[in-house]
Each structure stands twice: as C-alpha cells, then as structure tokens.
Coordinates of N, CA and C and ligand atoms in Angstrom, one line a residue:
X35 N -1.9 20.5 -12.1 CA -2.1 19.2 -12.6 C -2.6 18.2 -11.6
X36 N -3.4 17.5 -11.8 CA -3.6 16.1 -11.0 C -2.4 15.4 -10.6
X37 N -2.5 14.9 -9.3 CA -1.4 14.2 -8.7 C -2.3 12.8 -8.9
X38 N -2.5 11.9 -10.0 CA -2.6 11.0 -9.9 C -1.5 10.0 -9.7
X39 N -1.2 9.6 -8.5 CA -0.2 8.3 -7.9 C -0.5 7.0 -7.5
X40 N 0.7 6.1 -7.9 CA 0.3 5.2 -7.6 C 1.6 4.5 -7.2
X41 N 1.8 4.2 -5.6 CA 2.6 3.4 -5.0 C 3.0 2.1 -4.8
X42 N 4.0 1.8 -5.2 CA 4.5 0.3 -4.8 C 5.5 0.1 -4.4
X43 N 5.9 -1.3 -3.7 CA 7.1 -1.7 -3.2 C 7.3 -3.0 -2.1
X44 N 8.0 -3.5 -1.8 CA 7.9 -5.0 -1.4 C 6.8 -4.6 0.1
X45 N 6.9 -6.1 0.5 CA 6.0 -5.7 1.9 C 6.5 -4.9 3.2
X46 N 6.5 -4.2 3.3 CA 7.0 -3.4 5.2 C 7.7 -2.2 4.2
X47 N 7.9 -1.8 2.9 CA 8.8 -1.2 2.6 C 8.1 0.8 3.2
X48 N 7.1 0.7 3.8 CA 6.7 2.1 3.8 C 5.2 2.6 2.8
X49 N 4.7 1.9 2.2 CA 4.4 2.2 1.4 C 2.5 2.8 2.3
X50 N 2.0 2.0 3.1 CA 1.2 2.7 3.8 C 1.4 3.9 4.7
X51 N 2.7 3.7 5.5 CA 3.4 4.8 6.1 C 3.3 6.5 5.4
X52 N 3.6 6.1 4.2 CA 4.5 7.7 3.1 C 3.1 7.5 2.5
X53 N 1.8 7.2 2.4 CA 1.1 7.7 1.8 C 0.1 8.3 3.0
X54 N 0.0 8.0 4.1 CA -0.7 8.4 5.0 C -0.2 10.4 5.0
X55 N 1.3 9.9 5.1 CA 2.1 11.5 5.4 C 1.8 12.5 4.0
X56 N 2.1 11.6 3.0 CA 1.6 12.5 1.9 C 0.4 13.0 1.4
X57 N -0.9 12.4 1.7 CA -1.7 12.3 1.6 C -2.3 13.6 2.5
X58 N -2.0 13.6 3.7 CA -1.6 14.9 4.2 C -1.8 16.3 4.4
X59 N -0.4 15.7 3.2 CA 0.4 17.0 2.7 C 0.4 17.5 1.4
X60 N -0.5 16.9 0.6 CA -0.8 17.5 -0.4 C -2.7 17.2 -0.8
X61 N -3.0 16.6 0.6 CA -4.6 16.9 0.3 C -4.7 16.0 -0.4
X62 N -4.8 15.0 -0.8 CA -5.7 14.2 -1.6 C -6.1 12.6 -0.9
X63 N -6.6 11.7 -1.4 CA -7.2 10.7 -0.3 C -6.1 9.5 -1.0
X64 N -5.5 8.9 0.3 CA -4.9 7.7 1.0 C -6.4 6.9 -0.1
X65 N -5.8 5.9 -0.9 CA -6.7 4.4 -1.0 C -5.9 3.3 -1.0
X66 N -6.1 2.8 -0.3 CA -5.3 1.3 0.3 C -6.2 0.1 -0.1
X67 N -5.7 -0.9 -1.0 CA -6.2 -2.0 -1.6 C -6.7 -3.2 -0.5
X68 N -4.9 -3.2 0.6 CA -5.2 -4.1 1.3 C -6.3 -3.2 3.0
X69 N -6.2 -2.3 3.0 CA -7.3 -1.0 4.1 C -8.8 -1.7 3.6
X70 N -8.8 -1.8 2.6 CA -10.0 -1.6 2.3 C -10.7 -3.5 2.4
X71 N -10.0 -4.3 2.2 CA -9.9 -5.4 1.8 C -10.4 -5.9 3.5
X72 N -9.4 -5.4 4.5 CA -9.2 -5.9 5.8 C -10.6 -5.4 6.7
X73 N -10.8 -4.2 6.0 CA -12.0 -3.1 6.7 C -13.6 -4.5 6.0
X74 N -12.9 -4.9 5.1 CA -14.6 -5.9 4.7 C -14.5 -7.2 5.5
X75 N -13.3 -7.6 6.0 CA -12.8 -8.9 6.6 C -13.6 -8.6 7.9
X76 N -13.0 -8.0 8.8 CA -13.2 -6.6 9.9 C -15.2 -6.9 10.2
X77 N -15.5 -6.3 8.7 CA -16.9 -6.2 8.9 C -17.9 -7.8 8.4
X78 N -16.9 -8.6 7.9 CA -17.7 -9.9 7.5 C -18.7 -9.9 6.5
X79 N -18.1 -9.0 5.4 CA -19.1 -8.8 4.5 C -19.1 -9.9 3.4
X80 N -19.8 -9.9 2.3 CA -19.5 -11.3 1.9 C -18.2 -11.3 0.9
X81 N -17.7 -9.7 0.6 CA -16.5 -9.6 -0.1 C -15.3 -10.4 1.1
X82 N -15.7 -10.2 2.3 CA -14.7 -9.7 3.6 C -14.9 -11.7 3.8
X83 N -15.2 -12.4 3.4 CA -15.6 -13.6 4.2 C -15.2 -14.6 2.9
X84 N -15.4 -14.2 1.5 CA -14.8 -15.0 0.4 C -13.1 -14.6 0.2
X85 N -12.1 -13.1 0.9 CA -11.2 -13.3 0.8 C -10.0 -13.4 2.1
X86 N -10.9 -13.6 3.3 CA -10.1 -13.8 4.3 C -8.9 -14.8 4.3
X87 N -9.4 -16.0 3.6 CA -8.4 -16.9 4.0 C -7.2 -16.7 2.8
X88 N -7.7 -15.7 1.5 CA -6.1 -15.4 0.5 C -5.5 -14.7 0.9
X89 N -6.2 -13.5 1.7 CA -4.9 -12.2 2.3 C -4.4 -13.0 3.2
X90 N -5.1 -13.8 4.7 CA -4.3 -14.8 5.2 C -3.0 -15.1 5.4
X91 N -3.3 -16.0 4.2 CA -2.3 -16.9 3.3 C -1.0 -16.5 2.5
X92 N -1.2 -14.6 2.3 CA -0.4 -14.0 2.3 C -0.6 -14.4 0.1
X93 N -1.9 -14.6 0.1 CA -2.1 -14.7 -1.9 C -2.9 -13.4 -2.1
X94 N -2.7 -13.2 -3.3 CA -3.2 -11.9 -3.8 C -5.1 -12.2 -4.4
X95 N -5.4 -11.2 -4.1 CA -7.4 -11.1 -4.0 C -7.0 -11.5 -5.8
X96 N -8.1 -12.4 -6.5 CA -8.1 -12.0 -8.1 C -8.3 -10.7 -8.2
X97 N -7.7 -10.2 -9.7 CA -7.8 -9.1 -10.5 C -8.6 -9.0 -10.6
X98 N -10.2 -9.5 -11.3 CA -11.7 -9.0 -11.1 C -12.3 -8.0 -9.9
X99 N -12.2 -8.9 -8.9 CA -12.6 -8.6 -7.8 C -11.9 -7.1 -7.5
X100 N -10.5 -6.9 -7.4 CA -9.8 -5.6 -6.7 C -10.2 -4.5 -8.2
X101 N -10.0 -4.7 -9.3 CA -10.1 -3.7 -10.3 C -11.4 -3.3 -10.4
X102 N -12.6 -4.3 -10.1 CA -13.9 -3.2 -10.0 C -14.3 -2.1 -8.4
X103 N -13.3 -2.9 -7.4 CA -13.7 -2.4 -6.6 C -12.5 -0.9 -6.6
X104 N -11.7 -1.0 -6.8 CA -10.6 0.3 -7.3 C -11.7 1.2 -8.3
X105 N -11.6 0.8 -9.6 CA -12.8 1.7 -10.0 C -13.6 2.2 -9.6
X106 N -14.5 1.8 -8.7 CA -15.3 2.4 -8.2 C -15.0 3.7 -7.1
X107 N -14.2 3.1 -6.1 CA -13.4 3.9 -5.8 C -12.9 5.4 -6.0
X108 N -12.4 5.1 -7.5 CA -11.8 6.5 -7.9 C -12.9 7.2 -8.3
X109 N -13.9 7.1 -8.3 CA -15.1 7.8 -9.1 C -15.4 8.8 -8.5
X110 N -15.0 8.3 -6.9 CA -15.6 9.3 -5.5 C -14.9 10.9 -5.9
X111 N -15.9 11.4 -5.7 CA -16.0 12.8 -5.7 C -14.8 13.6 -5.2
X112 N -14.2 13.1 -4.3 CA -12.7 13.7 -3.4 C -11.5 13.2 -4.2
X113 N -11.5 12.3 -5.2 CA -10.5 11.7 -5.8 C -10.5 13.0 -7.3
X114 N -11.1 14.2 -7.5 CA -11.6 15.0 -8.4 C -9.9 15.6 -8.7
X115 N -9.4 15.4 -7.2 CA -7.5 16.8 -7.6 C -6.9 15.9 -7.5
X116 N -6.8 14.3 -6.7 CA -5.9 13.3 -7.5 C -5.7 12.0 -6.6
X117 N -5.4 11.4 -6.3 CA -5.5 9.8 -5.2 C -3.8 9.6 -4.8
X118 N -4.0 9.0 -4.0 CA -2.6 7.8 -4.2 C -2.8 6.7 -3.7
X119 N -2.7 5.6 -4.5 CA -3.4 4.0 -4.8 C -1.7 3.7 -4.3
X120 N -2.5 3.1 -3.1 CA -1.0 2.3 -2.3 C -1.5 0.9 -2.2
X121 N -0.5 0.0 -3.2 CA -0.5 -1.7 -3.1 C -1.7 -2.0 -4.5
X122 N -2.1 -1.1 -5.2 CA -2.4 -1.3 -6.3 C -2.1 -0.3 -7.3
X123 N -1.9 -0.5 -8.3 CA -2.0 -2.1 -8.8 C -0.5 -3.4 -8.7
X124 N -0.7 -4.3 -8.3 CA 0.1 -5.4 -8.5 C 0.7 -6.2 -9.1
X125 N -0.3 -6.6 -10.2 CA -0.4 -7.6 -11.7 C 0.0 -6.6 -13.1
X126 N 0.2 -6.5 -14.0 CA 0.1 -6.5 -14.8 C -1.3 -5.8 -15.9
X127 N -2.0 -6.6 -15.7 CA -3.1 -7.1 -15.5 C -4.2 -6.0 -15.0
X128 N -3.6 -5.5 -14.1 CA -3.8 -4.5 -13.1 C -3.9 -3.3 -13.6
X129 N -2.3 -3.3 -14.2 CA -2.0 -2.0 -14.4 C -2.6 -1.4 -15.6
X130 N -3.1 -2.3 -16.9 CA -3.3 -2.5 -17.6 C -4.7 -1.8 -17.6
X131 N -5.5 -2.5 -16.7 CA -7.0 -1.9 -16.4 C -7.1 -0.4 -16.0
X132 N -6.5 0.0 -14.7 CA -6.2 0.9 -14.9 C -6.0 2.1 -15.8
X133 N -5.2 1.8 -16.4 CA -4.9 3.1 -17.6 C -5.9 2.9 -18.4
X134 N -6.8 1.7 -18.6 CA -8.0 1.9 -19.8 C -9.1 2.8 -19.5
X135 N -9.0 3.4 -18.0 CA -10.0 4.4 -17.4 C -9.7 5.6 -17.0
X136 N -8.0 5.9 -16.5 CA -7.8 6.8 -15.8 C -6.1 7.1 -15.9
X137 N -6.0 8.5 -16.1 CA -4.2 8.9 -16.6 C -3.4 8.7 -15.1
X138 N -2.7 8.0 -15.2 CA -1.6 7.8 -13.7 C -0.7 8.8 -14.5
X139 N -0.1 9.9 -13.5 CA 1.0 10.6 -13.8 C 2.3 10.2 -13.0
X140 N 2.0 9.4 -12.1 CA 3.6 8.8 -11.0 C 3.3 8.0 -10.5
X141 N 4.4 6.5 -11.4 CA 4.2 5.5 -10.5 C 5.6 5.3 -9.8
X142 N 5.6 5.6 -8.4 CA 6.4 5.5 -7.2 C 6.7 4.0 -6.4
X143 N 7.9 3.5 -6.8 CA 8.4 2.5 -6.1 C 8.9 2.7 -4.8
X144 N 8.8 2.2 -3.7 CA 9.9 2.6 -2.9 C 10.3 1.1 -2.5
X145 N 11.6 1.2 -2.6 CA 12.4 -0.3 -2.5 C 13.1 -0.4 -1.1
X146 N 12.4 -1.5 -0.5 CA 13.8 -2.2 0.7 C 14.1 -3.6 0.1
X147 N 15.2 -4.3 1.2 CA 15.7 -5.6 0.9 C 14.4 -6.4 1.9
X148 N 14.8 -7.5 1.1 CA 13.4 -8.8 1.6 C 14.1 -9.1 3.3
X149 N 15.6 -9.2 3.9 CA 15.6 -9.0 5.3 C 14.8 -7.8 6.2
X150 N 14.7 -6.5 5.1 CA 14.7 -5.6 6.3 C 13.0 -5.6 6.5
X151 N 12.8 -5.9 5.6 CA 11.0 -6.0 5.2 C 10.7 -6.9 6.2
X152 N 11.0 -8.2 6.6 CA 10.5 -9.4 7.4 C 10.9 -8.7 8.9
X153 N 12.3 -7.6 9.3 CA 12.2 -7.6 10.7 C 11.1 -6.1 10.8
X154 N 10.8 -5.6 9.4 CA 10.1 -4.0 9.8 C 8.7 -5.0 10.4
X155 N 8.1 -5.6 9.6 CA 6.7 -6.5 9.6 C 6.7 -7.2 11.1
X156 N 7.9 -7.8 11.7 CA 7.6 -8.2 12.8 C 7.6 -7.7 14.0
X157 N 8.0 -6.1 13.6 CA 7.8 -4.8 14.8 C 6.5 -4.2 14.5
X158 N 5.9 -4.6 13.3 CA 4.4 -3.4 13.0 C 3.3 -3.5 14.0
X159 N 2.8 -2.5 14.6 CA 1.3 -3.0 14.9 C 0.7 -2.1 14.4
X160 N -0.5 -2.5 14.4 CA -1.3 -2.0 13.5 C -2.7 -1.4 14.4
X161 N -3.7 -0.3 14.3 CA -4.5 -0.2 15.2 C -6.2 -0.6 14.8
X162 N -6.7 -1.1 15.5 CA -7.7 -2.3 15.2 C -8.6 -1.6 14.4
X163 N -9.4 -0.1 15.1 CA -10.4 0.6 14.2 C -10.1 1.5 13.5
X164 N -8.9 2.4 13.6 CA -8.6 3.4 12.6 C -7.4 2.9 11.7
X165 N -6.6 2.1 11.5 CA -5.6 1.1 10.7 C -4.6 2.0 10.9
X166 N -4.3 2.8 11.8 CA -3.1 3.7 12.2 C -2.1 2.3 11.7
X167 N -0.8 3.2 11.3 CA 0.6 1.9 11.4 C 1.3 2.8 12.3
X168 N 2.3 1.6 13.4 CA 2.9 1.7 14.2 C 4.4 0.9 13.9
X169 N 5.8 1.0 14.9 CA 6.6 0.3 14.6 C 7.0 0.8 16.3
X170 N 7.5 -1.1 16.5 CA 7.9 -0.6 17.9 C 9.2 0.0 18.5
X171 N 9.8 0.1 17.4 CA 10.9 1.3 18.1 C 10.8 2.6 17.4
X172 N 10.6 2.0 15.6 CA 10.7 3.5 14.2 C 9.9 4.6 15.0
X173 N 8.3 4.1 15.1 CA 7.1 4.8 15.0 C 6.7 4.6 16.5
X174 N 7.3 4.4 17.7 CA 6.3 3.8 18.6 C 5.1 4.4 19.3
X175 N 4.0 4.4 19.6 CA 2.4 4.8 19.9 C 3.3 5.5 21.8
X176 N 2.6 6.3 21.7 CA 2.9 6.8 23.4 C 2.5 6.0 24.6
X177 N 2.0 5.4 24.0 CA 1.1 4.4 25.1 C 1.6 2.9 24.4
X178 N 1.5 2.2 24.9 CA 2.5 0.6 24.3 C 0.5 -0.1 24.6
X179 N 0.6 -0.3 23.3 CA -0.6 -1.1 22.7 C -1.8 -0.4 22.6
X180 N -1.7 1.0 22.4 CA -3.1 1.8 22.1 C -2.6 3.2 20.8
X181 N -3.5 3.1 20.2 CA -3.5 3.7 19.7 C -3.5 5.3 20.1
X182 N -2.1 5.9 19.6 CA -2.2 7.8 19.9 C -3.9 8.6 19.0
X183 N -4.0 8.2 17.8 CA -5.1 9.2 17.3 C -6.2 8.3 17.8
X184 N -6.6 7.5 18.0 CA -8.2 7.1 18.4 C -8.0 5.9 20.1
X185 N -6.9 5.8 20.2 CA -7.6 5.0 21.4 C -7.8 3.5 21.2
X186 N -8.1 3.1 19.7 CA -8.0 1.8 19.8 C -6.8 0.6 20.1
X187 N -6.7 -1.0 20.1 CA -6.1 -1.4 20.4 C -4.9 -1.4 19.5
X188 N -3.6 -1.8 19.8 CA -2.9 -1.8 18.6 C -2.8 -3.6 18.7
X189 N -2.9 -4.1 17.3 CA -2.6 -5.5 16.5 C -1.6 -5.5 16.2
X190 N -1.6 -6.8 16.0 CA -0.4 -8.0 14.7 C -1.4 -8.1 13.4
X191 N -0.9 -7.9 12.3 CA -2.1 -8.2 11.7 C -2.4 -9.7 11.0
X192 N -3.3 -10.2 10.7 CA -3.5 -11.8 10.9 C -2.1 -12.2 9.5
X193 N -1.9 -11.5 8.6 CA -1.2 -11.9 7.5 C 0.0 -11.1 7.6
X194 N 0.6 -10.9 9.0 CA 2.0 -10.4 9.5 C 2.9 -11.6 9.9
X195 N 2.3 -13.0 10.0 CA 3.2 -14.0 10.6 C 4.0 -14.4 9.2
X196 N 5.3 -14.7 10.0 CA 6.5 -14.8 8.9 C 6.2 -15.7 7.7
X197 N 5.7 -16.7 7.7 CA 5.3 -17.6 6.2 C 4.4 -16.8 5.1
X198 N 3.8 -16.3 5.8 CA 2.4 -15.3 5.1 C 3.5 -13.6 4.3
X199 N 4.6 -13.6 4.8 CA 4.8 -12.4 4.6 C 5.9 -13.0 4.0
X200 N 6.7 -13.8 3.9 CA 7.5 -14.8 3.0 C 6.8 -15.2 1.5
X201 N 5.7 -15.5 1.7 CA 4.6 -15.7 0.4 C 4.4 -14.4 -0.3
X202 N 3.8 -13.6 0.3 CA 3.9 -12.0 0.2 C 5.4 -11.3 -1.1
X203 N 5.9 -12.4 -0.3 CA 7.2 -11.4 -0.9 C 7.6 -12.2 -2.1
X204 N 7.5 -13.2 -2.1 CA 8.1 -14.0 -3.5 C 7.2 -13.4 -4.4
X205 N 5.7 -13.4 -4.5 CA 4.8 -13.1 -5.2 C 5.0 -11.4 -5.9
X206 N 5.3 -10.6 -5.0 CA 5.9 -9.3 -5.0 C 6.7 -9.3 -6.1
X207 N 8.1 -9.9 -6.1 CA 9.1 -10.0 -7.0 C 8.9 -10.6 -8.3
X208 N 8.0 -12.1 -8.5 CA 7.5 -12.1 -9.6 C 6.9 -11.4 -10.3
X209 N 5.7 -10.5 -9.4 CA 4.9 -9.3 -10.3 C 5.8 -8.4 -10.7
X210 N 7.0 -7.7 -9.7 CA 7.0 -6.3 -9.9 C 7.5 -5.7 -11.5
X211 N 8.6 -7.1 -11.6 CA 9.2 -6.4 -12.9 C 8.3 -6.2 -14.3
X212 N 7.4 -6.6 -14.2 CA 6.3 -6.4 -15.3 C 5.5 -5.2 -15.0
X213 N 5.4 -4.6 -13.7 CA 4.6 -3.6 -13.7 C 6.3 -2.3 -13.8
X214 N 7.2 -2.4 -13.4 CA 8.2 -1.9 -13.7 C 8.6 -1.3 -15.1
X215 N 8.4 -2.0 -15.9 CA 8.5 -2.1 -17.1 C 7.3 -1.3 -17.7
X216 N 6.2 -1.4 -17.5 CA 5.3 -1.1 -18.2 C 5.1 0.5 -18.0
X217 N 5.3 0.8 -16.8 CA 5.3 2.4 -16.0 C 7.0 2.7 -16.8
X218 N 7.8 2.2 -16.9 CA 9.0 2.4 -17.7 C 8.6 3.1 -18.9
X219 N 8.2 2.4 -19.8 CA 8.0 2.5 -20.8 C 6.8 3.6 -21.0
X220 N 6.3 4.1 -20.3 CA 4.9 5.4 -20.3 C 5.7 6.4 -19.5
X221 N 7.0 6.7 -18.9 CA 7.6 7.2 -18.8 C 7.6 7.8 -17.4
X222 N 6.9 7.3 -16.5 CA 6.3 7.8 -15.2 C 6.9 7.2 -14.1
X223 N 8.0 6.1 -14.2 CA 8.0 5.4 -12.7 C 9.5 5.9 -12.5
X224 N 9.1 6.2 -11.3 CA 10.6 6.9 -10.5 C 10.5 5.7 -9.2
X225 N 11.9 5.8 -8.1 CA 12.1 4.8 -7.2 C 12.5 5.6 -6.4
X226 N 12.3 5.2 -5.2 CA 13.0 6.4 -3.6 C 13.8 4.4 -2.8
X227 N 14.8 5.1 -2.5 CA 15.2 4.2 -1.3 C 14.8 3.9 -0.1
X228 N 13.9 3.1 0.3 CA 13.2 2.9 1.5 C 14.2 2.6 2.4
X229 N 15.7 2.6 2.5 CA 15.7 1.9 3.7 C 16.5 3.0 4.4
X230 N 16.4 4.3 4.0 CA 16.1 5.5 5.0 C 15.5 5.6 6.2
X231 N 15.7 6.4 7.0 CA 14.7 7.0 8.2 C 13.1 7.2 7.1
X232 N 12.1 7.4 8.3 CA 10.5 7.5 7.7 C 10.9 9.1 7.5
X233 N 11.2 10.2 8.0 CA 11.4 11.3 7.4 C 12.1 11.3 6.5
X234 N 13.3 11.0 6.1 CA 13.9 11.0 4.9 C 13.0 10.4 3.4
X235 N 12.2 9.2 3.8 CA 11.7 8.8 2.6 C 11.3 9.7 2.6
X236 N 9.9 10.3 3.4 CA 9.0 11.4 3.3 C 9.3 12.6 2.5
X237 N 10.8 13.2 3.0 CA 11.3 14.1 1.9 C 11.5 14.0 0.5
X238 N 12.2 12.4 0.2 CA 12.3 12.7 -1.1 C 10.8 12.0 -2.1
X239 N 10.0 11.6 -1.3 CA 8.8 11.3 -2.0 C 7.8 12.5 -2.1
X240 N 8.2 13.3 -1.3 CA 7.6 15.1 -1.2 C 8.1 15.6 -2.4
X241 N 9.1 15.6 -2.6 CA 10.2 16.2 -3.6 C 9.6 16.0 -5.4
X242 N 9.4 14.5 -5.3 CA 8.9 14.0 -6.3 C 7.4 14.4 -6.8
X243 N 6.6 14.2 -5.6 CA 5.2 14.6 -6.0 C 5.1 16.3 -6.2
X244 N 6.0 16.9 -5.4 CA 6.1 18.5 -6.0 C 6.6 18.5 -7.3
X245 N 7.4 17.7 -7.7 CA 7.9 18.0 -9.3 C 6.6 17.7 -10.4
X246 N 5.6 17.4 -9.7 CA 4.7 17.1 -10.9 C 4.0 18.0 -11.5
X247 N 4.3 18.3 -12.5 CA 3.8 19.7 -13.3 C 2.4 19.3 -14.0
Ligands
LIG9 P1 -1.4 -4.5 1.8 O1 -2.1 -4.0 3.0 O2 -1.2 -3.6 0.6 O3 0.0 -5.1 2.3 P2 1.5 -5.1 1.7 O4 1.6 -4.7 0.3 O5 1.9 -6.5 2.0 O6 2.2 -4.0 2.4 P3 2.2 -3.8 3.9 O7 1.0 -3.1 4.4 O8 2.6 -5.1 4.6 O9 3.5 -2.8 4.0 P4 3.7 -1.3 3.7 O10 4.6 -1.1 2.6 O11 2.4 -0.5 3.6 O12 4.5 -0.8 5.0 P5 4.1 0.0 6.3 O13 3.9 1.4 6.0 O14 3.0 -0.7 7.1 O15 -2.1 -5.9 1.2 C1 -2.5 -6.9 2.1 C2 -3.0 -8.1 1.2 O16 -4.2 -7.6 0.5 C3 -2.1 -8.6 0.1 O17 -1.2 -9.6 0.6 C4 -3.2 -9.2 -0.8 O18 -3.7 -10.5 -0.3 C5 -4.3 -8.2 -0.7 N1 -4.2 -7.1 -1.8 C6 -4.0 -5.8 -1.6 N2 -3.9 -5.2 -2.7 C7 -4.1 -6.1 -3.7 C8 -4.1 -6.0 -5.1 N3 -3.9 -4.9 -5.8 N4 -4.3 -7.2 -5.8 C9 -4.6 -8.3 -5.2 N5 -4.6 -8.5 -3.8 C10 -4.3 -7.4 -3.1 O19 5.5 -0.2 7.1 C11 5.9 -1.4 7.7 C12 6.4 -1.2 9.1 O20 7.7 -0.5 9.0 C13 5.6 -0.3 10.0 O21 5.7 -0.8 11.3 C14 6.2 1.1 9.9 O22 6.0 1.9 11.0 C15 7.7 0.8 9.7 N6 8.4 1.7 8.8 C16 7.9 2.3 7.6 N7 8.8 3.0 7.0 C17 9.9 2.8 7.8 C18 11.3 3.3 7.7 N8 11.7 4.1 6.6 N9 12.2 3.0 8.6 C19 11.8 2.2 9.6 N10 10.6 1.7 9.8 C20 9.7 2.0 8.9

C-alpha cells in the first residue's frame, strides 16, 4: 500500500526531525512546505521575495499559493510509493484540497506543550545549504556551527525569534482542531507524544507507518 502521510504538530514539536528519519527508512521523499518556501526566500525568487516578510512574521503563506505549489509537487515521479507532507496541510482549507486530488492514508500529529516548543526552537540551528536540523544539546553537530553532512554553516532561522514563533503558535492552535477533526472523521489521524527522546518518537512513528496495510 502507499504510505501516503501527512505530518503535523505545533512548532519545534519534531515534525521536520521524524520525517527526515523516516523518510529514510521507509524510502519515500521528505516534502516540507516551510523547506521549500525558505529554499525560494534563499534563492530570491519572486515566489521567495512576495513571502519573506509572512514566514518572517511567523503568518502563514495563503492557501492558493501553498496548495498549487504542493500539487505540483506530488506529481513528481518519486512521490509514485508515497510522500510525507511535513507542515502541510495547515488550514482546513488545505486539507480539503488535498483530498480532492490525492488519498492520504495517515494523518500523524505529534504533540508537545507551547513551553517546550519555544525552548526546543531557541536551541535549533539549522544548516544554511542543506536545511539539516540541529539542537544544541538533543541533536548537537560535531563541530559547533557547521554542519556534519555538508559542511555548511549552521543558522538561527530568521522566523526562530521568540515573537515570530509565539505568532506561529497561536495560529497553530486555532487551525489544528479543524484539521483534527476532519482527519477524525475519515478515520486516519493517530497522535505520538512528542515530548519523548528523538529516538523514541522515531520508534513509535515507525510503528505506526509499519501498520499501514
Ligand atoms: P515550517 O518550516 O513548517 O515550520 P513549523 O511548522 O513552524 O515547524 P518547525 O520547522 O519550526 O518545527 P518542526 O516541528 O519541524 O521541528 P524540528 O524537527 O525542527 O514552516 C515555516 C513557515 O512557512 C510557517 O510559519 C508559514 O509561514 C510557512 N508555511 C509552511 N507551510 C505552510 C502551509 N501549509 N500553509 C501556509 N504557510 C506555510 O525540531 C525543533 C528542534 O527541536 C530542533 O532543534 C530538533 O533538533 C529538536 N528536537 C526535535 N525533536 C526533539 C525531541 N524529541 N527531543 C528534543 N529535541 C528535539
């Protein structure tokens, strides 16, 4: 069966972390909404230059904009045995679009508290050209500000400062219970407790994507 997934959960909760690892480990391709968003900021394209100052700001890109470029996305030829869409969808709205093109079989929450989220976010760095994630004690790089797989530098990332990730998070909780509900009711959304060790999520989020028949 296709492992089509689709990950969520407040900000810092792991959710780029556990799809890097599972992605992996079950072969299929990592798509990150905000990766992809930052990679056009990055390159100053004119997608990357009309939404710098909302990710910023810690506001969410419109639905237009992220759902054509998600579609497109999944079309790619490597998404054929199944994806995991980490940070989309968000809205409603979202999810909604979504399913009018493509069968999600697991939507995966992983939940922390809004403290542990604001001190994970203010240990992250992040690595400038390959978006490796770091944590300065969880995950720390062998080398203190460089990246272990490529060498690049390790960042802050511009929408890591506490107001921006404060914004982040209220917005979060307004959306989630609507997208909660809707994955509820189609019978697919399970929750792992994020505030485990990163191996432990990893197991029981392994656990879950193995159960998909
Ligand atoms: P996005 O990049 O998706 O950011 P986010 O949802 O805010 O999530 P984060 O990347 O902050 O956290 P994460 O859950 O991936 O945690 P991580 O693994 O890094 O989106 C950025 C922006 O883009 C949005 O604000 C919005 O503007 C826009 N955007 C994106 N998608 C959109 C959409 N669908 N619609 C509209 N706009 C959209 O882990 C955090 C830290 O904790 C790391 O340092 C890590 O090493 C550490 N860590 C991870 N797990 C553990 C653990 N178990 N124990 C201890 N430390 C841990």
């Amino acid at each position: 069966m296709k492992k089509n997934i689709v990950l969520f959960g407040p900000q810092g909760s792991g959710k780029g972390t556990q799809a890097q690892l599972s992605s992996k480990a079950f072969r299929i391709p990592h798509i990150s909404t905000g990766d992809i968003f930052r990679q056009n900021i990055k390159e100053k394209t004119e997608l990357g230059q009309k939404i710098e100052k909302l990710i910023n700001s810690g506001k969410l890109v419109p639905d237009d904009i992220t759902n054509e470029i998600v579609k497109e996305r999944l079309q790619k030829d490597d998404c054929s045995m199944g994806f995991i869409l980490d940070g989309f969808p968000r809205t409603l709205n979202q999810a909604q679009f979504l399913s009018s093109f493509i069968n999600i079989n697991l939507a995966l929450e992983i939940f922390i508290s809004d403290e542990e989220a604001i001190k994970r976010i203010g240990d992250r760095r992040t690595c400038s050209k390959c978006g490796a994630v770091y944590h300065l004690t969880h995950l720390a790089p062998r080398e203190e500000g460089v990246c272990d797989k490529c060498y690049g530098d390790l960042i802050i990332r511009d929408d890591d400062k506490e107001k921006s990730v404060k914004k982040r998070l209220e917005t979060y909780h307004k959306q989630t219970e609507d997208l909660i509900n809707f994955y509820y009711k189609e019978g697919i959304y399970k929750k792992v407790d994020g505030m485990q060790t990163i191996a432990d999520v990893n197991n029981a989020v392994g656990e879950i994507i193995k159960s998909l028949t």
